[in-house]
Each structure stands twice: as C-alpha cells, then as structure tokens.
PDB file of C-alpha atoms in Angstrom:
ATOM      1  CA  MET E   1      23.509  11.386 -11.157  1.00 75.00           C
ATOM      2  CA  LEU E   2      19.879  11.598 -12.027  1.00 80.00           C
ATOM      3  CA  ASN E   3      17.519  12.292  -9.269  1.00 86.00           C
ATOM      4  CA  GLY E   4      13.426  12.153  -9.745  1.00 90.00           C
ATOM      5  CA  LEU E   5      10.427  14.286  -8.723  1.00 90.00           C
ATOM      6  CA  ARG E   6       7.058  12.804  -8.864  1.00 92.00           C
ATOM      7  CA  GLN E   7       3.917  15.048  -8.849  1.00 93.00           C
ATOM      8  CA  LYS E   8       0.426  15.128 -10.038  1.00 92.00           C
ATOM      9  CA  ALA E   9      -0.862  18.223 -11.317  1.00 93.00           C
ATOM     10  CA  ILE E  10      -4.201  19.217 -13.284  1.00 93.00           C
ATOM     11  CA  VAL E  11      -3.659  20.905 -16.329  1.00 94.00           C
ATOM     12  CA  LYS E  12      -5.319  24.819 -16.275  1.00 96.00           C
ATOM     13  CA  PRO E  13      -6.873  26.516 -19.293  1.00 96.00           C
ATOM     14  CA  GLY E  14      -4.634  26.601 -22.264  1.00 96.00           C
ATOM     15  CA  GLY E  15      -2.796  23.528 -21.692  1.00 94.00           C
ATOM     16  CA  VAL E  16      -0.631  24.529 -18.779  1.00 96.00           C
ATOM     17  CA  VAL E  17       1.067  22.537 -16.184  1.00 95.00           C
ATOM     18  CA  GLU E  18       2.586  23.870 -13.298  1.00 94.00           C
ATOM     19  CA  ILE E  19       5.141  22.074 -11.000  1.00 92.00           C
ATOM     20  CA  SER E  20       6.330  23.553  -8.054  1.00 92.00           C
ATOM     21  CA  SER E  21       8.971  21.857  -5.453  1.00 92.00           C
ATOM     22  CA  PRO E  22      11.842  23.178  -3.060  1.00 92.00           C
ATOM     23  CA  GLU E  23      13.885  20.315  -4.312  1.00 89.00           C
ATOM     24  CA  LEU E  24      14.195  22.301  -7.790  1.00 91.00           C
ATOM     25  CA  PRO E  25      16.963  24.689  -7.537  1.00 91.00           C
ATOM     26  CA  ALA E  26      16.823  27.591  -9.817  1.00 95.00           C
ATOM     27  CA  GLY E  27      18.565  27.433 -12.810  1.00 95.00           C
ATOM     28  CA  VAL E  28      19.130  23.828 -13.137  1.00 93.00           C
ATOM     29  CA  THR E  29      18.098  22.212 -16.346  1.00 94.00           C
ATOM     30  CA  VAL E  30      15.323  19.776 -15.975  1.00 92.00           C
ATOM     31  CA  GLU E  31      13.671  16.982 -18.382  1.00 93.00           C
ATOM     32  CA  VAL E  32       9.939  17.076 -18.088  1.00 92.00           C
ATOM     33  CA  ILE E  33       7.728  13.988 -19.518  1.00 93.00           C
ATOM     34  CA  VAL E  34       3.895  14.243 -18.915  1.00 92.00           C
ATOM     35  CA  LEU E  35       2.049  11.011 -18.683  1.00 92.00           C
ATOM     36  CA  ILE E  36      -1.738  11.969 -19.524  1.00 92.00           C
ATOM     37  CA  GLU E  37      -4.011   9.357 -17.165  1.00 88.00           C
ATOM     38  CA  SER E  38      -6.830   7.922 -19.295  1.00 85.00           C
ATOM     39  CA  PRO E  39     -10.274   6.614 -17.875  1.00 78.00           C
ATOM     40  CA  PRO E  40     -10.744   2.954 -17.314  1.00 72.00           C
ATOM     41  CA  LYS E  41     -12.179   1.078 -20.181  1.00 75.00           C
ATOM     42  CA  TYR E  42     -15.248  -0.961 -19.592  1.00 71.00           C
ATOM     43  CA  SER E  43     -16.696  -3.847 -21.454  1.00 67.00           C
ATOM     44  CA  GLU E  44     -19.463  -3.063 -23.891  1.00 73.00           C
ATOM     45  CA  LYS E  45     -20.516  -6.521 -23.226  1.00 72.00           C
ATOM     46  CA  PRO E  46     -23.724  -7.212 -21.255  1.00 74.00           C
ATOM     47  CA  LEU E  47     -23.056  -9.301 -18.274  1.00 68.00           C
ATOM     48  CA  THR E  48     -24.962 -12.071 -19.375  1.00 73.00           C
ATOM     49  CA  SER E  49     -22.826 -12.730 -22.128  1.00 72.00           C
ATOM     50  CA  PHE E  50     -20.367 -14.162 -20.026  1.00 69.00           C
ATOM     51  CA  ILE E  51     -22.534 -16.998 -18.641  1.00 69.00           C
TER      52      ILE E  51
END
C-alpha cells in the first residue's frame, strides 16, 4: 500500500532540498518527486487591446 506525504520546501544553496517528518520511519525506501512552481505568466498585451 502506498501512503503519501506532501510538503513545501525551499531549495537551499547547491540545489539541496530537505524533507523532515515523523511519518518517515528510518530505513524505509521512498520515492521523491520534485515539482517546481513557476511564477504566473502575465499577458504582454496592453489592456486597451482587449477593447
């Protein structure tokens, strides 16, 4: 059975990401997937172009 753990983290210098949780027992094998949030994209068009 798979269980999930979702956390947000800040990337430290050198690209290091640290995850700490009491739900993670020592010695267990885990799979880590990193999703990078990108800043929202804004339209390059001026507002008057929509009129």
